[in-house]
Amino acid sequence: GDLGVAPDVLRRLAGERDGEGRTLLVCVLEGEEAPWEVVEELLEAGSPIDRAGGPRKEAPLHVALRRRQERVAELLLERGADDGARNAAGETALEVAHSSGCLRVARHLEEVAAARREQQMDNIVRELAETERKHLGYMVLLRDDFAAPMRKELHVSEKCVRSLFGNIPQLCGVAAAVLERLDTEVARPVLERRVSGVFLSLMGTLEAYVRYCEGMAISDMVLCVVKDNEFMRGWLDDRKRMERCEKQDLDSFLIKPLQRLCRYPLLLRELLKYYPAGDPEQAALDDVMQKLNDLVGRANERKREVDDELSVMTALGGAFTFGP
């Protein structure tokens, strides 16, 4: 149970490799059955726990499992060995454990993988909800801290405000509805959540994003007109300095609806990866992603079409008035 090597010498040898790239720990595991105390001594001396080597490109955990040294494998896992690493054959520790008959370790790794998968699913759904909450805050800010005072306090023409902000008030309602349903799902046990239902039930409502994107080209042109006015330029700079604006200017907020729409399928694609094949939610999420990608495609297409028609905006230059 002891290598019989002075500690300072062992520390120097712990990270060395042989001609095939194997560390001392891997070499010990490749020999006769290694007492777990020896493995522990090597780990204490600083032997890399995950460094792979040899023709099979195996990490110590792979070697221990291939040689059916379950107690050693359990020690390596306790010490933080990476169970997701793959050998030259592309096998993970779980696959090696199954093929070598290390059933106790295999069961443990399956439980770890299931818990990790569940945690990842939880993280993604919570990210969906929290980023939706932030997005709702941005939409409310556009409505209440930009559009409303421009209309009521600065007496900017209604035509200008509508052209600049489009259907932002409607998007406030859309974001609130999405958030309410996501919060309901977050409150459920992870494996009982049905995020697909949130989006399927609101797919028609999400069409409001396409309508917003149709007006983005006009909004961009109106914003240029607004910024040409010295008074309005100063007012917008004052808005930017407000704490809740996070030092972002109006341009940054006006692009957020399109960014949010594009973000939905990306997050759902991440969530989809953690559902096992055959799970009903997997097929439902795939359907939702296709529908959302169609929305994104149509939103971008309508934006491009209106970009091509910007010449009509030349007649609007004198339609806006600014002032306190």
PDB file of C-alpha atoms in Angstrom, residues 12-226:
ATOM      1  CA  ARG A  12       9.016  15.221  -8.979  1.00  0.00           C
ATOM      2  CA  LEU A  13       8.025  11.943 -10.616  1.00  0.00           C
ATOM      3  CA  ALA A  14       4.259  12.451 -10.356  1.00  0.00           C
ATOM      4  CA  GLY A  15       3.949  14.565 -13.469  1.00  0.00           C
ATOM      5  CA  GLU A  16       6.561  12.801 -15.600  1.00  0.00           C
ATOM      6  CA  ARG A  17       5.551  10.791 -18.680  1.00  0.00           C
ATOM      7  CA  ASP A  18       7.045   7.735 -20.304  1.00  0.00           C
ATOM      8  CA  GLY A  19       7.708   7.349 -24.028  1.00  0.00           C
ATOM      9  CA  GLU A  20       4.009   6.753 -24.733  1.00  0.00           C
ATOM     10  CA  GLY A  21       2.852   9.752 -22.766  1.00  0.00           C
ATOM     11  CA  ARG A  22       1.690   7.818 -19.708  1.00  0.00           C
ATOM     12  CA  THR A  23       2.045   9.339 -16.265  1.00  0.00           C
ATOM     13  CA  LEU A  24       3.299   7.362 -13.280  1.00  0.00           C
ATOM     14  CA  LEU A  25      -0.310   7.010 -12.115  1.00  0.00           C
ATOM     15  CA  VAL A  26      -1.396   5.447 -15.418  1.00  0.00           C
ATOM     16  CA  CYS A  27       1.622   3.117 -15.385  1.00  0.00           C
ATOM     17  CA  VAL A  28       0.771   1.947 -11.862  1.00  0.00           C
ATOM     18  CA  LEU A  29      -2.830   1.299 -12.867  1.00  0.00           C
ATOM     19  CA  GLU A  30      -1.680  -0.636 -15.941  1.00  0.00           C
ATOM     20  CA  GLY A  31       0.340  -3.036 -13.771  1.00  0.00           C
ATOM     21  CA  GLU A  32      -0.911  -5.459 -11.160  1.00  0.00           C
ATOM     22  CA  GLU A  33      -3.998  -4.415  -9.246  1.00  0.00           C
ATOM     23  CA  ALA A  34      -3.055  -1.126  -7.637  1.00  0.00           C
ATOM     24  CA  PRO A  35      -4.080  -0.591  -4.004  1.00  0.00           C
ATOM     25  CA  TRP A  36      -6.237   2.497  -3.733  1.00  0.00           C
ATOM     26  CA  GLU A  37      -3.843   3.766  -1.040  1.00  0.00           C
ATOM     27  CA  VAL A  38      -1.060   3.904  -3.653  1.00  0.00           C
ATOM     28  CA  VAL A  39      -3.328   5.787  -6.051  1.00  0.00           C
ATOM     29  CA  GLU A  40      -4.208   8.201  -3.254  1.00  0.00           C
ATOM     30  CA  GLU A  41      -0.506   8.708  -2.501  1.00  0.00           C
ATOM     31  CA  LEU A  42       0.172   9.555  -6.149  1.00  0.00           C
ATOM     32  CA  LEU A  43      -2.741  11.977  -6.278  1.00  0.00           C
ATOM     33  CA  GLU A  44      -1.491  13.654  -3.106  1.00  0.00           C
ATOM     34  CA  ALA A  45       1.902  13.991  -4.766  1.00  0.00           C
ATOM     35  CA  GLY A  46       0.294  15.892  -7.635  1.00  0.00           C
ATOM     36  CA  SER A  47      -0.086  13.242 -10.327  1.00  0.00           C
ATOM     37  CA  PRO A  48      -2.487  14.655 -12.969  1.00  0.00           C
ATOM     38  CA  ILE A  49      -5.845  13.014 -12.433  1.00  0.00           C
ATOM     39  CA  ASP A  50      -7.108  13.400 -16.008  1.00  0.00           C
ATOM     40  CA  ARG A  51      -3.958  13.312 -18.136  1.00  0.00           C
ATOM     41  CA  ALA A  52      -4.405  10.729 -20.879  1.00  0.00           C
ATOM     42  CA  GLY A  53      -1.636   8.675 -22.453  1.00  0.00           C
ATOM     43  CA  GLY A  54      -0.657   5.377 -24.010  1.00  0.00           C
ATOM     44  CA  PRO A  55      -1.878   3.955 -27.320  1.00  0.00           C
ATOM     45  CA  ARG A  56      -5.481   4.073 -26.109  1.00  0.00           C
ATOM     46  CA  LYS A  57      -5.182   7.702 -24.953  1.00  0.00           C
ATOM     47  CA  GLU A  58      -6.738   6.716 -21.661  1.00  0.00           C
ATOM     48  CA  ALA A  59      -7.037   8.853 -18.559  1.00  0.00           C
ATOM     49  CA  PRO A  60      -6.484   7.124 -15.191  1.00  0.00           C
ATOM     50  CA  LEU A  61     -10.237   6.645 -14.776  1.00  0.00           C
ATOM     51  CA  HIS A  62     -10.487   4.767 -18.084  1.00  0.00           C
ATOM     52  CA  VAL A  63      -7.598   2.506 -17.099  1.00  0.00           C
ATOM     53  CA  ALA A  64      -9.015   1.736 -13.655  1.00  0.00           C
ATOM     54  CA  LEU A  65     -12.380   0.793 -15.146  1.00  0.00           C
ATOM     55  CA  ARG A  66     -10.905  -1.254 -17.991  1.00  0.00           C
ATOM     56  CA  ARG A  67      -8.932  -3.220 -15.412  1.00  0.00           C
ATOM     57  CA  ARG A  68     -12.039  -3.515 -13.216  1.00  0.00           C
ATOM     58  CA  GLN A  69     -10.561  -1.673 -10.269  1.00  0.00           C
ATOM     59  CA  GLU A  70     -13.841  -0.219  -9.045  1.00  0.00           C
ATOM     60  CA  ARG A  71     -12.563   1.039  -5.692  1.00  0.00           C
ATOM     61  CA  VAL A  72      -9.781   2.945  -7.433  1.00  0.00           C
ATOM     62  CA  ALA A  73     -12.272   4.308  -9.978  1.00  0.00           C
ATOM     63  CA  GLU A  74     -14.510   5.484  -7.137  1.00  0.00           C
ATOM     64  CA  LEU A  75     -11.533   7.199  -5.509  1.00  0.00           C
ATOM     65  CA  LEU A  76     -10.680   8.972  -8.761  1.00  0.00           C
ATOM     66  CA  LEU A  77     -14.280  10.126  -9.106  1.00  0.00           C
ATOM     67  CA  GLU A  78     -14.298  11.352  -5.510  1.00  0.00           C
ATOM     68  CA  ARG A  79     -11.180  13.355  -6.302  1.00  0.00           C
ATOM     69  CA  GLY A  80     -12.870  15.027  -9.284  1.00  0.00           C
ATOM     70  CA  ALA A  81     -11.844  12.910 -12.266  1.00  0.00           C
ATOM     71  CA  ASP A  82     -13.578  14.000 -15.469  1.00  0.00           C
ATOM     72  CA  ASP A  83     -16.136  11.296 -16.267  1.00  0.00           C
ATOM     73  CA  GLY A  84     -16.904  12.944 -19.599  1.00  0.00           C
ATOM     74  CA  ALA A  85     -13.416  12.559 -21.055  1.00  0.00           C
ATOM     75  CA  ARG A  86     -13.113  10.179 -24.011  1.00  0.00           C
ATOM     76  CA  ASN A  87     -10.336   7.750 -24.924  1.00  0.00           C
ATOM     77  CA  ALA A  88      -8.961   7.163 -28.420  1.00  0.00           C
ATOM     78  CA  ALA A  89     -11.976   4.957 -29.193  1.00  0.00           C
ATOM     79  CA  GLY A  90     -14.319   7.781 -28.202  1.00  0.00           C
ATOM     80  CA  GLU A  91     -15.530   6.005 -25.063  1.00  0.00           C
ATOM     81  CA  THR A  92     -16.536   7.804 -21.888  1.00  0.00           C
ATOM     82  CA  ALA A  93     -15.984   6.370 -18.412  1.00  0.00           C
ATOM     83  CA  LEU A  94     -19.605   5.192 -18.355  1.00  0.00           C
ATOM     84  CA  GLU A  95     -19.171   3.234 -21.573  1.00  0.00           C
ATOM     85  CA  VAL A  96     -15.951   1.638 -20.326  1.00  0.00           C
ATOM     86  CA  ALA A  97     -17.631   0.785 -17.017  1.00  0.00           C
ATOM     87  CA  HIS A  98     -20.444  -1.032 -18.844  1.00  0.00           C
ATOM     88  CA  SER A  99     -18.132  -2.909 -21.206  1.00  0.00           C
ATOM     89  CA  SER A 100     -15.844  -4.049 -18.380  1.00  0.00           C
ATOM     90  CA  GLY A 101     -18.659  -5.033 -16.028  1.00  0.00           C
ATOM     91  CA  CYS A 102     -18.030  -2.376 -13.363  1.00  0.00           C
ATOM     92  CA  LEU A 103     -21.732  -2.163 -12.659  1.00  0.00           C
ATOM     93  CA  ARG A 104     -21.508  -0.321  -9.347  1.00  0.00           C
ATOM     94  CA  VAL A 105     -19.521   2.502 -10.921  1.00  0.00           C
ATOM     95  CA  ALA A 106     -21.746   2.408 -14.011  1.00  0.00           C
ATOM     96  CA  ARG A 107     -24.857   2.929 -11.874  1.00  0.00           C
ATOM     97  CA  HIS A 108     -23.165   5.794 -10.060  1.00  0.00           C
ATOM     98  CA  LEU A 109     -22.124   7.439 -13.328  1.00  0.00           C
ATOM     99  CA  GLU A 110     -25.658   7.055 -14.718  1.00  0.00           C
ATOM    100  CA  GLU A 111     -27.042   8.769 -11.620  1.00  0.00           C
ATOM    101  CA  VAL A 112     -24.457  11.533 -11.919  1.00  0.00           C
ATOM    102  CA  ALA A 113     -25.248  11.989 -15.617  1.00  0.00           C
ATOM    103  CA  ALA A 114     -28.993  12.137 -14.916  1.00  0.00           C
ATOM    104  CA  ALA A 115     -28.510  14.704 -12.157  1.00  0.00           C
ATOM    105  CA  ARG A 116     -26.200  16.752 -14.361  1.00  0.00           C
ATOM    106  CA  ARG A 117     -28.666  16.605 -17.247  1.00  0.00           C
ATOM    107  CA  GLU A 118     -31.508  17.680 -14.967  1.00  0.00           C
ATOM    108  CA  GLN A 119     -29.412  20.570 -13.639  1.00  0.00           C
ATOM    109  CA  GLN A 120     -28.610  21.721 -17.165  1.00  0.00           C
ATOM    110  CA  MET A 121     -32.291  21.613 -18.096  1.00  0.00           C
ATOM    111  CA  ASP A 122     -33.140  23.623 -14.999  1.00  0.00           C
ATOM    112  CA  ASN A 123     -30.458  26.194 -15.786  1.00  0.00           C
ATOM    113  CA  ILE A 124     -31.700  26.717 -19.336  1.00  0.00           C
ATOM    114  CA  VAL A 125     -35.353  27.135 -18.374  1.00  0.00           C
ATOM    115  CA  ARG A 126     -34.395  29.546 -15.609  1.00  0.00           C
ATOM    116  CA  GLU A 127     -32.243  31.459 -18.082  1.00  0.00           C
ATOM    117  CA  LEU A 128     -35.226  31.648 -20.424  1.00  0.00           C
ATOM    118  CA  ALA A 129     -37.367  33.092 -17.641  1.00  0.00           C
ATOM    119  CA  GLU A 130     -34.777  35.519 -16.264  1.00  0.00           C
ATOM    120  CA  THR A 131     -33.765  36.867 -19.669  1.00  0.00           C
ATOM    121  CA  GLU A 132     -37.457  37.249 -20.527  1.00  0.00           C
ATOM    122  CA  ARG A 133     -37.893  39.243 -17.324  1.00  0.00           C
ATOM    123  CA  LYS A 134     -35.022  41.500 -18.349  1.00  0.00           C
ATOM    124  CA  HIS A 135     -36.428  41.813 -21.860  1.00  0.00           C
ATOM    125  CA  LEU A 136     -39.810  42.828 -20.466  1.00  0.00           C
ATOM    126  CA  GLY A 137     -38.027  45.498 -18.438  1.00  0.00           C
ATOM    127  CA  TYR A 138     -36.423  46.851 -21.608  1.00  0.00           C
ATOM    128  CA  MET A 139     -39.762  46.974 -23.423  1.00  0.00           C
ATOM    129  CA  VAL A 140     -41.399  48.791 -20.510  1.00  0.00           C
ATOM    130  CA  LEU A 141     -38.464  51.210 -20.433  1.00  0.00           C
ATOM    131  CA  LEU A 142     -38.941  52.007 -24.130  1.00  0.00           C
ATOM    132  CA  ARG A 143     -42.653  52.572 -23.564  1.00  0.00           C
ATOM    133  CA  ASP A 144     -42.509  54.527 -20.298  1.00  0.00           C
ATOM    134  CA  ASP A 145     -39.114  56.269 -20.300  1.00  0.00           C
ATOM    135  CA  PHE A 146     -38.775  57.093 -23.979  1.00  0.00           C
ATOM    136  CA  ALA A 147     -42.028  57.014 -25.946  1.00  0.00           C
ATOM    137  CA  ALA A 148     -44.336  58.407 -23.239  1.00  0.00           C
ATOM    138  CA  PRO A 149     -42.259  61.475 -22.275  1.00  0.00           C
ATOM    139  CA  MET A 150     -41.446  62.208 -25.912  1.00  0.00           C
ATOM    140  CA  ARG A 151     -45.160  62.317 -26.606  1.00  0.00           C
ATOM    141  CA  LYS A 152     -46.460  63.996 -23.447  1.00  0.00           C
ATOM    142  CA  GLU A 153     -43.620  66.195 -22.230  1.00  0.00           C
ATOM    143  CA  LEU A 154     -41.604  67.026 -25.347  1.00  0.00           C
ATOM    144  CA  HIS A 155     -44.627  67.187 -27.679  1.00  0.00           C
ATOM    145  CA  VAL A 156     -42.919  65.148 -30.364  1.00  0.00           C
ATOM    146  CA  SER A 157     -45.454  64.503 -33.092  1.00  0.00           C
ATOM    147  CA  GLU A 158     -47.529  61.334 -32.797  1.00  0.00           C
ATOM    148  CA  LYS A 159     -46.408  60.298 -36.272  1.00  0.00           C
ATOM    149  CA  CYS A 160     -42.776  60.437 -35.190  1.00  0.00           C
ATOM    150  CA  VAL A 161     -43.353  58.489 -31.962  1.00  0.00           C
ATOM    151  CA  ARG A 162     -45.300  55.751 -33.727  1.00  0.00           C
ATOM    152  CA  SER A 163     -42.711  55.477 -36.487  1.00  0.00           C
ATOM    153  CA  LEU A 164     -39.875  55.366 -33.987  1.00  0.00           C
ATOM    154  CA  PHE A 165     -41.278  52.849 -31.476  1.00  0.00           C
ATOM    155  CA  GLY A 166     -43.658  50.812 -33.611  1.00  0.00           C
ATOM    156  CA  ASN A 167     -45.726  48.347 -31.587  1.00  0.00           C
ATOM    157  CA  ILE A 168     -43.542  48.417 -28.458  1.00  0.00           C
ATOM    158  CA  PRO A 169     -46.639  48.688 -26.199  1.00  0.00           C
ATOM    159  CA  GLN A 170     -47.911  45.442 -27.741  1.00  0.00           C
ATOM    160  CA  LEU A 171     -44.513  43.769 -27.202  1.00  0.00           C
ATOM    161  CA  CYS A 172     -44.742  44.677 -23.511  1.00  0.00           C
ATOM    162  CA  GLY A 173     -47.871  42.527 -23.349  1.00  0.00           C
ATOM    163  CA  VAL A 174     -46.250  39.730 -25.349  1.00  0.00           C
ATOM    164  CA  ALA A 175     -43.204  39.603 -23.071  1.00  0.00           C
ATOM    165  CA  ALA A 176     -45.418  39.677 -19.972  1.00  0.00           C
ATOM    166  CA  ALA A 177     -47.449  36.725 -21.286  1.00  0.00           C
ATOM    167  CA  VAL A 178     -44.336  34.694 -22.123  1.00  0.00           C
ATOM    168  CA  LEU A 179     -42.812  35.458 -18.732  1.00  0.00           C
ATOM    169  CA  GLU A 180     -45.954  34.486 -16.839  1.00  0.00           C
ATOM    170  CA  ARG A 181     -46.027  31.074 -18.507  1.00  0.00           C
ATOM    171  CA  LEU A 182     -42.281  30.530 -18.107  1.00  0.00           C
ATOM    172  CA  ASP A 183     -42.515  31.338 -14.399  1.00  0.00           C
ATOM    173  CA  THR A 184     -45.272  28.732 -14.126  1.00  0.00           C
ATOM    174  CA  GLU A 185     -42.993  26.140 -15.713  1.00  0.00           C
ATOM    175  CA  VAL A 186     -40.035  27.082 -13.496  1.00  0.00           C
ATOM    176  CA  ALA A 187     -42.235  26.344 -10.458  1.00  0.00           C
ATOM    177  CA  ARG A 188     -42.784  22.755 -11.653  1.00  0.00           C
ATOM    178  CA  PRO A 189     -40.368  19.862 -11.042  1.00  0.00           C
ATOM    179  CA  VAL A 190     -37.716  19.898 -13.759  1.00  0.00           C
ATOM    180  CA  LEU A 191     -38.782  16.683 -15.487  1.00  0.00           C
ATOM    181  CA  GLU A 192     -42.444  17.748 -15.516  1.00  0.00           C
ATOM    182  CA  ARG A 193     -41.855  21.037 -17.302  1.00  0.00           C
ATOM    183  CA  ARG A 194     -43.300  21.508 -20.757  1.00  0.00           C
ATOM    184  CA  VAL A 195     -41.644  24.614 -22.132  1.00  0.00           C
ATOM    185  CA  SER A 196     -42.832  23.704 -25.610  1.00  0.00           C
ATOM    186  CA  GLY A 197     -46.393  24.421 -24.476  1.00  0.00           C
ATOM    187  CA  VAL A 198     -45.448  27.962 -23.498  1.00  0.00           C
ATOM    188  CA  PHE A 199     -44.439  28.835 -27.039  1.00  0.00           C
ATOM    189  CA  LEU A 200     -47.036  26.756 -28.860  1.00  0.00           C
ATOM    190  CA  SER A 201     -49.807  28.510 -26.935  1.00  0.00           C
ATOM    191  CA  LEU A 202     -48.361  31.946 -27.759  1.00  0.00           C
ATOM    192  CA  MET A 203     -47.124  31.404 -31.308  1.00  0.00           C
ATOM    193  CA  GLY A 204     -49.817  33.670 -32.735  1.00  0.00           C
ATOM    194  CA  THR A 205     -49.004  36.340 -30.158  1.00  0.00           C
ATOM    195  CA  LEU A 206     -45.323  36.201 -31.082  1.00  0.00           C
ATOM    196  CA  GLU A 207     -46.256  37.355 -34.599  1.00  0.00           C
ATOM    197  CA  ALA A 208     -46.102  40.848 -33.067  1.00  0.00           C
ATOM    198  CA  TYR A 209     -42.312  40.609 -33.404  1.00  0.00           C
ATOM    199  CA  VAL A 210     -42.628  40.267 -37.180  1.00  0.00           C
ATOM    200  CA  ARG A 211     -44.763  43.399 -37.236  1.00  0.00           C
ATOM    201  CA  TYR A 212     -42.164  45.255 -35.171  1.00  0.00           C
ATOM    202  CA  CYS A 213     -39.348  44.189 -37.493  1.00  0.00           C
ATOM    203  CA  GLU A 214     -41.313  45.458 -40.486  1.00  0.00           C
ATOM    204  CA  GLY A 215     -41.011  48.933 -39.023  1.00  0.00           C
ATOM    205  CA  MET A 216     -37.357  48.804 -37.999  1.00  0.00           C
ATOM    206  CA  ALA A 217     -36.039  50.384 -41.180  1.00  0.00           C
ATOM    207  CA  ILE A 218     -38.447  53.298 -40.817  1.00  0.00           C
ATOM    208  CA  SER A 219     -37.542  53.563 -37.140  1.00  0.00           C
ATOM    209  CA  ASP A 220     -33.832  53.774 -38.021  1.00  0.00           C
ATOM    210  CA  MET A 221     -34.467  56.619 -40.432  1.00  0.00           C
ATOM    211  CA  VAL A 222     -36.680  58.491 -37.973  1.00  0.00           C
ATOM    212  CA  LEU A 223     -34.034  58.112 -35.268  1.00  0.00           C
ATOM    213  CA  CYS A 224     -31.501  59.761 -37.577  1.00  0.00           C
ATOM    214  CA  VAL A 225     -33.906  62.679 -38.026  1.00  0.00           C
ATOM    215  CA  VAL A 226     -34.416  62.867 -34.266  1.00  0.00           C
TER     216      VAL A 226
END
